[in-house]
């Protein structure tokens, strides 16, 4: 069971790191996608969405190729860091980021797109720079989208399986995440451990989600005096 | 301080085409019927319009070129230092009134706003609202807060788009006085539909119609041009023998008649079928 | 009539050849579904509509037999897997394992028979402990092969059948049988099949086609 | 048709507490300072407020109980057949003006609207706008379309929340006349800050203050109560010997003085520090 | 290659059926989640999000148990329909619906939550029933959310792997979807076929996404005359 706890730890760590990094990377992408009139935008949009459509194992397979020192990206990384990306935590983070990118970008983009332009204009005439408008207007007004993006990104990384299966190498304490450990139990016919673990994961996830949604619901729409929600 | 505006632009089907060069001092009135292009003009001055190709724009303020479509100059709205009170107030609903105001001060990056916080809050009559969430405010309260917010940003020029429309008579008088006083520090362009408001507050006046400037000049010059031409009236006395006609009028829908002035009379005008006129026939 | 056969990943290639031949011979249509032995087993337990099951081990077929899910006496060993050590750059040997400081790719010992065999080899050499955190584990033997093949790991335990299928002729070492228990790959005819006769016919067909199995890189059980 | 309203409710900190029983005929004015609770009253009548526990409400229209907090009766807004022109127009921006209007007719499920499409379009002066997208309209244009939309819904009662605030003088006159005429078919409650508008259009009047009814009565009764009390004036002539004082005033900020009426004079009133007053001292 | 085309056909069919069904089921759920003040709402929200967090293979494993005639739901289904749910197309549809539910519900919920109440109130005073408000106001005003929901649902079902792996049984022509077929090619070291297939899938997805986003972008914000998008 200690190995299982280790897997849980790795999983949560992976999900956290991935989500935090994605929350840094995604807003500019989402903003650009939501508001650019550039003609390459549609292509960029489709590219971001691609990991959604590709089966994760296939994505993992191509990542495995990309990470290989035989090919350019992997060789470059090896030159810089002296280490291999495959079967390392860093590799998992990169894989997860690509895999979960659309889950963070798309809710943000959707939030940004429906955000009225009125308050932004008001901010600009007050002298707010682009960054200030983002900080003082966009973020608070699309708080829900940010929370949704973070939840989707985190949850999706938690449940990630195919990519990790391909590029993780199932090394306990390093790359063995909970979905893999669980799968291993099922495949090894250790059903009881599998049930315990799945149950635990379910409870953990429920608690986490209850916490997030509880917070979201509490902080929302205090001033709405209306029958039309 | 001088403002030069030269525009030839389309908003949808609507064309705005005007040339304007005016000395900024006190409150300058902008007057015109609904859809005349007043808001569009303000948006152009503030730098809120997407400049499309083939559209001409040249805007200079205080010697600085803010926009020049030919030289491809476009100073972004946030660097123009031109305040804007929007027709639809546009407060930040996720903040309290106080937070809306302090954000404006913070953004302006001045240690002290041009007009002190206390003065603005008192002048706009919003002391009792400070701790309220902007979302719960009534329309008139929102407008006053929007004016306060714009003033606390200490802009070089303030554009006011019907800032008093949703206010009651008293608040309006109070604010008219306050704006008048403040305009000595911050010059303003002021859109209003109220003839009296315009005449009380503004000098000179700009008259817009169909996206063009119809007239521009001092209050005295333009007072007669203002669309205070028609009014309803109820006949109280009529002597067919002497031709003496006495009318009962409501003062503020009334033109300013001078003794000796010739006026026209229309028996059943199409533009006015109010009960007052039709009731007794 | 149509047959559906569940096949462990490592035997898929060989099975495709056998099926092509069987179809040509008999005119029947055969559909092949692949997966890991453990995964296919779980599906069969819950009613997957397969007629035959070719596992990569003996354990799962035996379990199915105990649960009386198979046609009585239909269980047979169709091949014995051969484990090799593969290092694409040079000629490997067991000695290489002693000084090797990098990662080694194997199939997951818990779920894949070839992985279990590889673990036995390392244990026998007294090296298992020191490799603990350097073992890159594929979900099945195919993945263990991929890790080496893609260049992400330089050394790995793979099956001879894979190397054969991939046309690899050098730089591998066939590990002597004394280092691990034989990887007996067993097949069963499933009871739920409604074409028992045809299924049994196919089982016999495989047992007779020794040449194909051997050519693919397997041994055959003795006395068979 | 009778309207009975009995409310005791909180909106945030604001308490509205009133009893009202009024015969609906023509246009009834609702008057009060900014934040007096006018909009809140309208929302309650229209059924737009969340009824919270411990809040009292009893609303009857034309004999039907629309709301009774004690009997837990609450007729949803969509079944009240009460039209509403909002202070912020609330057009459907994804539709054209025409589509906004025809949607209203469709929803009302009447074969023919109470007032014909042509009459409404003409009365509101929106013929030229019909094919435009609602999104591109100017503020005054929006308000006129909103009025038209509400009328075409053929409601039993129409609530107008400052429908003319963003309109220019001419459009306003035009609409005032039109509404007046139409109100014989659809009775209206009318919020306005313009004293003259209220006096021209409305009878009787309801005066709100701080969430309560301050006064209610006929136009004549209330005309004096209306806050048209103070005005600015510039002295043109003053004879200290005879005490004769001549003032220059702006008519529509002016109370309706009658000969013989006593008025107060304040030398430097705090509520008015306009340039007009201070310039010459 | 014919088997691969069959797999593509099955996959698109599965994704289409699942998306259409989800678009029928999700709006009421999303609406309730966005606007209810019920205290069970948070729990419901977490439940909807659960398939996000659970590794797909685990979800698949439990679905397998549920579909099994040995347990109640599967037995019930067998009694009613005379067929087994597991390893059937119907079973895949059910599994995919559960798996993709959060991807359809969450964007809708987010869209509904940020939808201003103003127009809804206006609609109500015009006499619009709840359904009419939904049809004439909510749907057109949250069109972007609906498109996003449909895209995410469709794409996620296209790329689905773990669940299908467990409950599909990989039967060509019936339950073998493209992700499984592709994985099989990779596993069988048939790299060339895998590359062709992955490339084809990528092109197909790109074309699909370009089409969707192209449409979305064209139909959006025609009347926006502003620099602040
Ligand atoms: N984005 C747009 N698309 C289409 N038409 C537009 C757009 N913006 C403005 N217009 C049109 O331009 C004209 C002028 O609009 P503007 O808002 O400047 O009027 P205004 O003078 O401010 O009127 P109001 O007093 O009613 O506010 C209107 O006829 C309006 O319909
Ligand atoms: N949801 C709310 N939360 C907090 N306060 C509210 C809320 N709704 C209304 N109020 C308060 O109730 C008071 C009355 O508001 P209301 O909108 O009815 O005023 P009004 O008479 O229409 O004013 P105006 O002429 O400015 O539109 C205001 O002080 C406002 O701040
Ligand atoms: O063929 Mo296996 O079950 O992956 O070793
Ligand atoms: Mg305007
Ligand atoms: Mg109001």
GROMACS .gro file of C-alpha atoms and ligand atoms in nm, chain B residues 10-16 30-43 49 87 161-162 191-193 208 210-211, chain D residues 129 132-144 166-168, chain E residues 222-226, ligand 1:
model
   84
  239UNK     CA    1  -1.797   5.465  -4.116
  240UNK     CA    2  -1.975   5.291  -3.828
  241UNK     CA    3  -2.178   5.029  -4.001
  242UNK     CA    4  -2.378   5.233  -4.251
  243UNK     CA    5  -2.335   5.553  -4.056
  244UNK     CA    6  -2.078   5.802  -4.178
  245UNK     CA    7  -1.921   6.056  -3.955
  259UNK     CA    8  -2.213   6.867  -2.781
  260UNK     CA    9  -2.571   6.869  -2.891
  261UNK     CA   10  -2.764   6.674  -3.149
  262UNK     CA   11  -3.059   6.446  -3.207
  263UNK     CA   12  -3.055   6.078  -3.121
  264UNK     CA   13  -2.823   5.901  -3.362
  265UNK     CA   14  -2.648   6.219  -3.473
  266UNK     CA   15  -2.308   6.067  -3.397
  267UNK     CA   16  -2.226   6.224  -3.062
  268UNK     CA   17  -2.118   5.902  -2.893
  269UNK     CA   18  -1.927   5.799  -3.204
  270UNK     CA   19  -1.735   6.127  -3.200
  271UNK     CA   20  -1.644   6.078  -2.836
  272UNK     CA   21  -1.528   5.724  -2.900
  278UNK     CA   22  -1.260   5.289  -3.245
  316UNK     CA   23  -2.380   5.662  -2.141
  390UNK     CA   24  -2.180   6.125  -2.252
  391UNK     CA   25  -2.515   6.228  -2.106
  420UNK     CA   26  -2.322   6.558  -2.438
  421UNK     CA   27  -2.668   6.638  -2.319
  422UNK     CA   28  -3.017   6.632  -2.459
  437UNK     CA   29  -2.412   6.768  -3.468
  439UNK     CA   30  -2.623   6.320  -3.932
  440UNK     CA   31  -2.257   6.278  -3.853
  863UNK     CA   32  -3.367   5.140  -3.802
  866UNK     CA   33  -3.018   4.732  -3.836
  867UNK     CA   34  -2.871   4.498  -3.581
  868UNK     CA   35  -2.979   4.597  -3.232
  869UNK     CA   36  -2.616   4.592  -3.126
  870UNK     CA   37  -2.511   4.893  -3.333
  871UNK     CA   38  -2.785   5.129  -3.216
  872UNK     CA   39  -2.721   5.451  -3.032
  873UNK     CA   40  -2.857   5.485  -2.679
  874UNK     CA   41  -3.160   5.690  -2.784
  875UNK     CA   42  -3.236   5.452  -3.067
  876UNK     CA   43  -3.224   5.160  -2.827
  877UNK     CA   44  -3.472   5.321  -2.595
  878UNK     CA   45  -3.720   5.385  -2.872
  900UNK     CA   46  -3.161   5.935  -2.358
  901UNK     CA   47  -3.380   6.110  -2.612
  902UNK     CA   48  -3.338   6.450  -2.767
 1237UNK     CA   49  -1.974   4.116  -3.678
 1238UNK     CA   50  -2.089   4.433  -3.519
 1239UNK     CA   51  -1.799   4.483  -3.287
 1240UNK     CA   52  -1.633   4.808  -3.376
 1241UNK     CA   53  -1.372   4.810  -3.107
 1245LIG     N1   54  -2.107   4.947  -3.466
 1245LIG     C1   55  -2.207   5.005  -3.534
 1245LIG     N2   56  -2.271   4.936  -3.631
 1245LIG     C2   57  -2.371   4.993  -3.701
 1245LIG     N3   58  -2.416   5.118  -3.681
 1245LIG     C3   59  -2.356   5.192  -3.585
 1245LIG     C4   60  -2.250   5.138  -3.507
 1245LIG     N4   61  -2.212   5.234  -3.419
 1245LIG     C5   62  -2.292   5.340  -3.442
 1245LIG     N5   63  -2.379   5.316  -3.542
 1245LIG     C6   64  -2.481   5.410  -3.595
 1245LIG     O1   65  -2.424   5.537  -3.592
 1245LIG     C7   66  -2.521   5.634  -3.560
 1245LIG     C8   67  -2.467   5.726  -3.452
 1245LIG     O2   68  -2.458   5.659  -3.333
 1245LIG     P1   69  -2.414   5.732  -3.199
 1245LIG     O3   70  -2.414   5.628  -3.091
 1245LIG     O4   71  -2.291   5.807  -3.223
 1245LIG     O5   72  -2.535   5.833  -3.177
 1245LIG     P2   73  -2.557   5.938  -3.064
 1245LIG     O6   74  -2.550   6.071  -3.127
 1245LIG     O7   75  -2.469   5.910  -2.949
 1245LIG     O8   76  -2.710   5.907  -3.026
 1245LIG     P3   77  -2.780   5.896  -2.883
 1245LIG     O9   78  -2.812   6.033  -2.843
 1245LIG    O10   79  -2.905   5.819  -2.913
 1245LIG    O11   80  -2.689   5.825  -2.790
 1245LIG     C9   81  -2.647   5.561  -3.522
 1245LIG    O12   82  -2.738   5.569  -3.628
 1245LIG    C10   83  -2.604   5.417  -3.505
 1245LIG    O13   84  -2.705   5.331  -3.547
   0.00000   0.00000   0.00000
